[in-house]
C-alpha positions as semicolon CSV with decimal commas, in nm:
position;residue;x (nm);y (nm);z (nm)
1;M;11,918;6,825;-1,429
2;T;11,771;7,020;-1,139
3;M;11,832;6,889;-0,788
4;T;11,616;6,952;-0,483
5;A;11,733;6,913;-0,126
6;Q;11,576;6,641;0,083
7;G;11,541;6,734;0,448
8;T;11,768;6,536;0,677
9;D;11,834;6,535;1,048
10;N;12,209;6,565;1,102
11;E;12,179;6,378;1,431
12;T;12,009;6,072;1,285
13;R;12,245;5,776;1,295
14;F;12,219;5,451;1,105
15;S;12,370;5,109;1,153
16;S;12,366;5,018;0,783
17;L;12,394;5,182;0,443
18;S;12,056;5,039;0,343
19;S;11,881;5,212;0,635
20;L;12,064;5,538;0,556
21;L;11,949;5,516;0,193
22;R;11,589;5,452;0,296
23;H;11,599;5,762;0,517
24;A;11,783;5,994;0,278
25;L;11,583;5,911;-0,037
26;D;11,214;5,958;-0,106
27;D;11,009;5,647;-0,030
28;D;10,911;5,585;-0,391
29;M;11,264;5,597;-0,533
30;L;11,346;5,244;-0,418
31;S;11,128;4,940;-0,459
32;P;10,943;4,868;-0,132
33;D;11,053;4,502;-0,141
34;A;11,422;4,602;-0,140
35;E;11,536;4,586;0,222
36;T;11,907;4,504;0,209
37;L;12,171;4,697;0,019
38;L;12,205;4,421;-0,241
39;E;11,828;4,404;-0,287
40;M;11,835;4,778;-0,367
41;M;12,073;4,713;-0,658
42;R;11,986;4,605;-1,011
43;D;12,141;4,279;-1,126
44;D;12,355;4,481;-1,370
45;I;12,466;4,740;-1,109
46;V;12,780;4,939;-1,181
47;F;12,955;5,041;-0,859
48;E;13,248;5,280;-0,904
49;F;13,523;5,427;-0,686
50;P;13,658;5,724;-0,889
51;F;13,941;5,773;-0,636
52;P;14,048;5,420;-0,538
53;I;14,330;5,310;-0,317
54;P;14,640;5,253;-0,536
55;N;14,591;4,916;-0,710
56;G;14,251;4,887;-0,545
57;T;13,907;4,821;-0,686
58;Q;13,786;5,097;-0,917
59;R;13,478;4,942;-1,078
60;I;13,247;4,654;-0,992
61;E;12,998;4,524;-1,247
62;G;12,700;4,312;-1,148
63;K;12,526;4,224;-0,825
64;T;12,717;3,897;-0,781
65;A;13,052;4,076;-0,803
66;L;12,929;4,345;-0,563
67;A;12,820;4,077;-0,314
68;T;13,170;3,929;-0,328
69;Y;13,330;4,270;-0,275
70;L;13,099;4,354;0,017
71;S;13,180;4,022;0,184
72;I;13,551;4,114;0,166
73;V;13,478;4,457;0,313
74;G;13,288;4,290;0,597
75;T;13,591;4,084;0,693
76;V;13,824;4,383;0,732
77;L;13,603;4,676;0,836
78;S;13,352;4,729;1,112
79;I;13,119;5,026;1,061
80;D;12,967;5,142;1,388
81;V;12,749;5,427;1,266
82;L;12,662;5,623;0,952
83;T;12,527;5,978;0,954
84;V;12,362;6,149;0,658
85;K;12,451;6,515;0,611
86;R;12,274;6,605;0,288
87;S;12,056;6,449;0,023
88;L;11,991;6,603;-0,319
89;I;11,736;6,440;-0,546
90;S;11,688;6,521;-0,915
91;Q;11,345;6,647;-1,017
92;D;11,304;6,353;-1,252
93;R;11,381;6,129;-0,951
94;C;11,633;5,924;-1,151
95;S;11,941;6,048;-0,962
96;A;12,050;6,152;-0,616
97;V;12,362;6,284;-0,446
98;L;12,420;6,192;-0,082
99;E;12,675;6,334;0,157
100;F;12,731;6,115;0,461
101;S;12,994;5,995;0,703
102;C;13,079;5,680;0,891
103;M;13,265;5,589;1,207
104;G;13,429;5,252;1,221
105;A;13,751;5,059;1,259
106;S;13,973;4,798;1,100
107;K;13,887;4,451;1,230
108;T;14,250;4,345;1,210
109;S;14,443;4,641;1,352
110;G;14,173;4,835;1,537
111;A;14,279;5,152;1,352
112;R;13,998;5,406;1,313
113;Y;13,807;5,426;0,988
114;D;13,617;5,754;1,010
115;Q;13,529;5,847;0,654
116;D;13,328;6,110;0,467
117;Y;13,152;6,016;0,144
118;V;12,973;6,180;-0,145
119;S;12,776;5,924;-0,343
120;V;12,618;5,986;-0,682
121;I;12,339;5,737;-0,740
122;D;12,132;5,659;-1,051
123;F;11,801;5,470;-1,039
124;L;11,608;5,261;-1,288
125;D;11,281;5,082;-1,215
126;G;11,307;5,122;-0,837
127;R;11,661;4,988;-0,812
128;I;12,007;5,145;-0,807
129;S;12,167;5,112;-1,151
130;C;12,490;5,304;-1,087
131;Y;12,658;5,401;-0,760
132;R;12,968;5,625;-0,765
133;D;13,136;5,648;-0,426
134;Y;13,367;5,946;-0,370
135;W;13,578;5,904;-0,057
136;N;13,929;5,960;0,075
137;P;14,141;5,654;-0,008
138;L;14,415;5,769;0,231
139;I;14,181;5,713;0,527
140;A;14,112;5,358;0,409
141;Q;14,479;5,293;0,345
142;A;14,573;5,418;0,694
143;A;14,309;5,200;0,859
144;L;14,356;4,888;0,651
145;G;14,725;4,881;0,569
146;D;14,797;4,588;0,340
147;S;14,462;4,412;0,383
148;A;14,270;4,217;0,119
149;L;14,040;4,514;0,059
150;L;14,325;4,712;-0,095
151;K;14,368;4,452;-0,364
152;A;14,014;4,320;-0,389
153;R;13,897;4,251;-0,741
154;A;13,532;4,161;-0,737
């Protein structure tokens, strides 16, 4: 698979992952009617965390389970801003790799949650079919302590 770099502006900041994805990916990779993050996902989405927090969520299957997981995340984390650093898109336009960061905080303790991510994303029929999120679990553990997110099982 050959990847091509998508031009990004390192100073562009986003308030949501869905707006970051719209910016970082080519317009025709996602269905135009998909506005929210969940709408961008297929019903049978597989969302993976290859390096989870110990005893944390490693794999989520299905849009309903992902919605549950994201609602848990929303109760414990506040993301202030996301910044895309790099976007690589396969020539067949079925895959992308995104490098981005976020600045946020724990809603319970106020501890900082400033995280870097590399996400490997697969597409099928204008929707995300698989999303692998590579991140540093120690940053999440430091910010969240013993919160529900550490043990969430969607």
